Short mmCIF file of C-alpha atoms in Angstrom, two decimals:
data_model
loop_
_atom_site.label_atom_id
_atom_site.label_comp_id
_atom_site.label_asym_id
_atom_site.label_seq_id
_atom_site.Cartn_x
_atom_site.Cartn_y
_atom_site.Cartn_z
CA MET A 9 0.00 0.00 0.00
CA LYS A 10 1.18 3.49 -0.77
CA LYS A 11 0.15 6.70 0.80
CA ARG A 12 -2.04 8.82 -1.50
CA GLN A 13 -0.02 8.54 -4.67
CA PRO A 14 -1.39 7.87 -8.14
CA HIS A 15 -1.80 4.16 -8.57
CA LEU A 16 1.18 3.41 -10.82
CA MET A 17 1.12 -0.25 -9.88
CA MET A 18 -2.23 -0.54 -11.64
CA PHE A 19 -0.61 0.46 -14.90
CA SER A 20 2.11 -2.18 -14.48
CA THR A 21 -0.57 -4.74 -13.70
CA LEU A 22 -2.61 -3.64 -16.73
CA ILE A 23 0.41 -3.94 -19.01
CA ALA A 24 1.22 -7.40 -17.65
CA LEU A 25 -2.41 -8.45 -18.06
CA GLY A 26 -2.46 -7.12 -21.62
CA LEU A 27 0.70 -9.03 -22.49
CA THR A 28 -0.74 -12.19 -20.94
CA LEU A 29 -4.00 -11.84 -22.88
CA THR A 30 -2.10 -11.18 -26.09
CA ALA A 31 0.05 -14.25 -25.51
CA CYS A 32 -3.10 -16.33 -24.95
CA GLY A 33 -4.54 -15.24 -28.27
CA HIS A 34 -7.40 -13.09 -26.96
CA GLU A 35 -8.56 -10.35 -29.26
CA GLN A 36 -8.48 -6.73 -28.21
CA VAL A 37 -11.70 -4.86 -28.99
CA SER A 38 -11.23 -2.02 -31.44
CA ASP A 39 -13.17 1.24 -31.28
CA ASP A 40 -15.15 0.17 -34.36
CA THR A 41 -16.36 -2.97 -32.62
CA ALA A 42 -16.95 -1.23 -29.30
CA THR A 43 -19.23 1.35 -30.85
CA SER A 44 -21.42 -0.96 -32.86
CA ASP A 45 -25.16 -0.72 -32.40
CA ALA A 46 -25.18 -4.41 -31.48
CA ASN A 47 -24.02 -3.29 -28.03
CA SER A 48 -26.76 -0.68 -27.65
CA SER A 49 -28.65 -2.78 -25.11
CA GLY A 50 -26.22 -1.67 -22.41
CA SER A 51 -25.24 -5.23 -21.52
CA SER A 52 -21.47 -4.73 -21.58
CA GLN A 53 -20.91 -3.01 -18.24
CA SER A 54 -17.69 -3.18 -16.27
CA ALA A 55 -16.54 -6.41 -14.67
CA SER A 56 -18.35 -5.46 -11.44
CA GLY A 57 -21.62 -5.24 -13.38
CA ALA A 58 -22.31 -1.63 -12.37
CA ASP A 59 -21.30 1.67 -13.88
CA ASP A 60 -19.50 4.16 -11.62
CA GLU A 61 -21.64 7.07 -10.44
CA GLN A 62 -20.24 10.48 -11.32
CA ARG A 63 -18.52 12.21 -8.39
CA THR A 64 -17.42 15.84 -8.49
CA ASP A 65 -16.41 16.12 -4.83
CA THR A 66 -12.93 14.63 -5.27
CA SER A 67 -9.51 16.17 -4.67
CA ASP A 68 -6.07 15.81 -6.27
CA GLN A 69 -7.72 15.13 -9.62
CA ARG A 70 -6.08 13.80 -12.75
CA ALA A 71 -7.31 12.58 -16.11
CA VAL A 72 -7.14 8.84 -16.70
CA GLU A 73 -6.95 7.25 -20.11
CA TRP A 74 -10.09 5.47 -21.15
CA GLU A 75 -9.80 2.29 -23.18
CA ARG A 76 -12.96 2.16 -25.29
CA TYR A 77 -16.58 3.19 -25.44
CA GLU A 78 -19.87 1.82 -26.67
CA LYS A 79 -23.08 3.48 -27.76
CA VAL A 80 -25.87 2.79 -25.25
CA ASN A 81 -28.55 4.85 -27.00
CA ASP A 82 -28.77 7.97 -29.17
CA ASP A 83 -27.47 10.34 -26.51
CA THR A 84 -25.54 8.10 -24.09
CA VAL A 85 -22.20 6.29 -24.35
CA ARG A 86 -20.51 3.97 -21.85
CA VAL A 87 -16.80 4.66 -21.38
CA PHE A 88 -14.46 1.94 -20.07
CA TYR A 89 -11.30 2.69 -18.06
CA LEU A 90 -9.01 1.32 -15.37
CA GLY A 91 -10.25 2.55 -12.00
CA GLY A 92 -8.92 2.41 -8.48
CA THR A 93 -10.66 1.06 -5.40
CA GLU A 94 -14.14 2.42 -4.80
CA GLU A 95 -13.23 3.28 -1.18
CA CYS A 96 -10.54 5.72 -2.32
CA TYR A 97 -11.30 7.06 -5.77
CA GLY A 98 -14.22 8.80 -7.45
CA TYR A 99 -14.68 9.61 -11.13
CA HIS A 100 -16.55 12.00 -13.35
CA ALA A 101 -16.68 12.69 -17.06
CA GLN A 102 -16.05 15.98 -18.83
CA THR A 103 -17.26 16.45 -22.38
CA THR A 104 -17.14 18.94 -25.19
CA GLU A 105 -19.12 18.41 -28.36
CA SER A 106 -18.97 19.72 -31.90
CA ASN A 107 -20.78 18.76 -35.10
CA ASP A 108 -18.04 16.23 -35.93
CA GLU A 109 -16.62 15.03 -32.59
CA VAL A 110 -17.42 14.26 -28.98
CA HIS A 111 -14.44 14.78 -26.66
CA ILE A 112 -14.58 12.86 -23.36
CA ALA A 113 -12.23 12.90 -20.37
CA ILE A 114 -12.55 10.64 -17.33
CA VAL A 115 -11.28 12.46 -14.25
CA GLU A 116 -10.16 10.59 -11.13
CA GLY A 117 -9.74 12.04 -7.66
CA TYR A 118 -9.61 11.04 -4.00
CA LEU A 119 -12.95 10.80 -2.24
CA PRO A 120 -13.48 13.16 0.73
CA ASP A 121 -13.62 10.22 3.17
CA ALA A 122 -10.82 8.17 1.56
CA PRO A 123 -8.40 6.49 3.95
CA GLU A 124 -4.86 7.89 4.18
CA ALA A 125 -3.43 4.72 2.64
CA CYS A 126 -5.05 3.53 -0.58
CA PRO A 127 -4.10 0.18 -2.11
CA ASP A 128 -2.63 0.09 -5.59
CA LEU A 129 -5.32 -2.17 -6.99
CA GLY A 130 -6.99 -1.69 -10.33
CA ARG A 131 -10.43 -2.68 -11.50
CA GLU A 132 -12.24 -2.60 -14.80
CA ALA A 133 -14.63 0.33 -14.56
CA SER A 134 -17.22 2.02 -16.74
CA MET A 135 -19.35 5.14 -16.63
CA LEU A 136 -22.40 6.29 -18.53
CA VAL A 137 -21.86 9.65 -20.23
CA LYS A 138 -24.94 11.60 -21.33
CA LEU A 139 -24.40 13.70 -24.45
CA ASP A 140 -25.99 17.07 -25.23
CA ALA A 141 -27.01 15.87 -28.69
CA PRO A 142 -27.39 12.44 -30.34
CA LEU A 143 -24.07 10.76 -31.16
CA GLY A 144 -25.03 10.08 -34.78
CA ASP A 145 -21.91 9.77 -36.98
CA ARG A 146 -19.69 11.85 -34.70
CA THR A 147 -16.32 10.47 -33.63
CA VAL A 148 -15.61 9.98 -29.91
CA VAL A 149 -12.09 11.00 -28.88
CA ALA A 150 -10.17 11.79 -25.70
CA LEU A 151 -10.59 15.30 -24.32
CA GLU A 152 -7.19 16.94 -23.99
CA ASN A 153 -6.51 19.09 -20.90
CA PRO A 154 -9.72 18.67 -18.88
CA ARG A 155 -10.39 21.04 -15.95
CA LEU A 156 -8.95 19.56 -12.76
CA ALA A 157 -9.57 20.53 -9.13
CA ASP A 158 -6.69 20.57 -6.66
#
């Protein structure tokens, strides 16, 4: 366990897991597959089976890379990312939209009641992101430089 530091061990674990899955012959889902309307039923939630609730009351925020997304319905997408323990970390999405693109950032921060020592454990996580307008043919990309709270 480390004291309130970004969970770098999760990234090492994720890389090792990715290498293991690649060696075993598992396919990685591409953005084209992840966004197909076949997934619009919302049945592909995170490994825990529940999407994270958006939290804006976190501190020491930072953007985390999201792995993929899927269209849930016309104005909602589910974004998948590597999250920390639910006792320590909260997440929220930031979006900007144009006629051609939807930019999404997933922002991680410490919860107000997080313990001083947070384990460096990762979990597959997802969040529903409501759009201002229907997704249509717009491209979903990472939002560069989201607003972060101290």
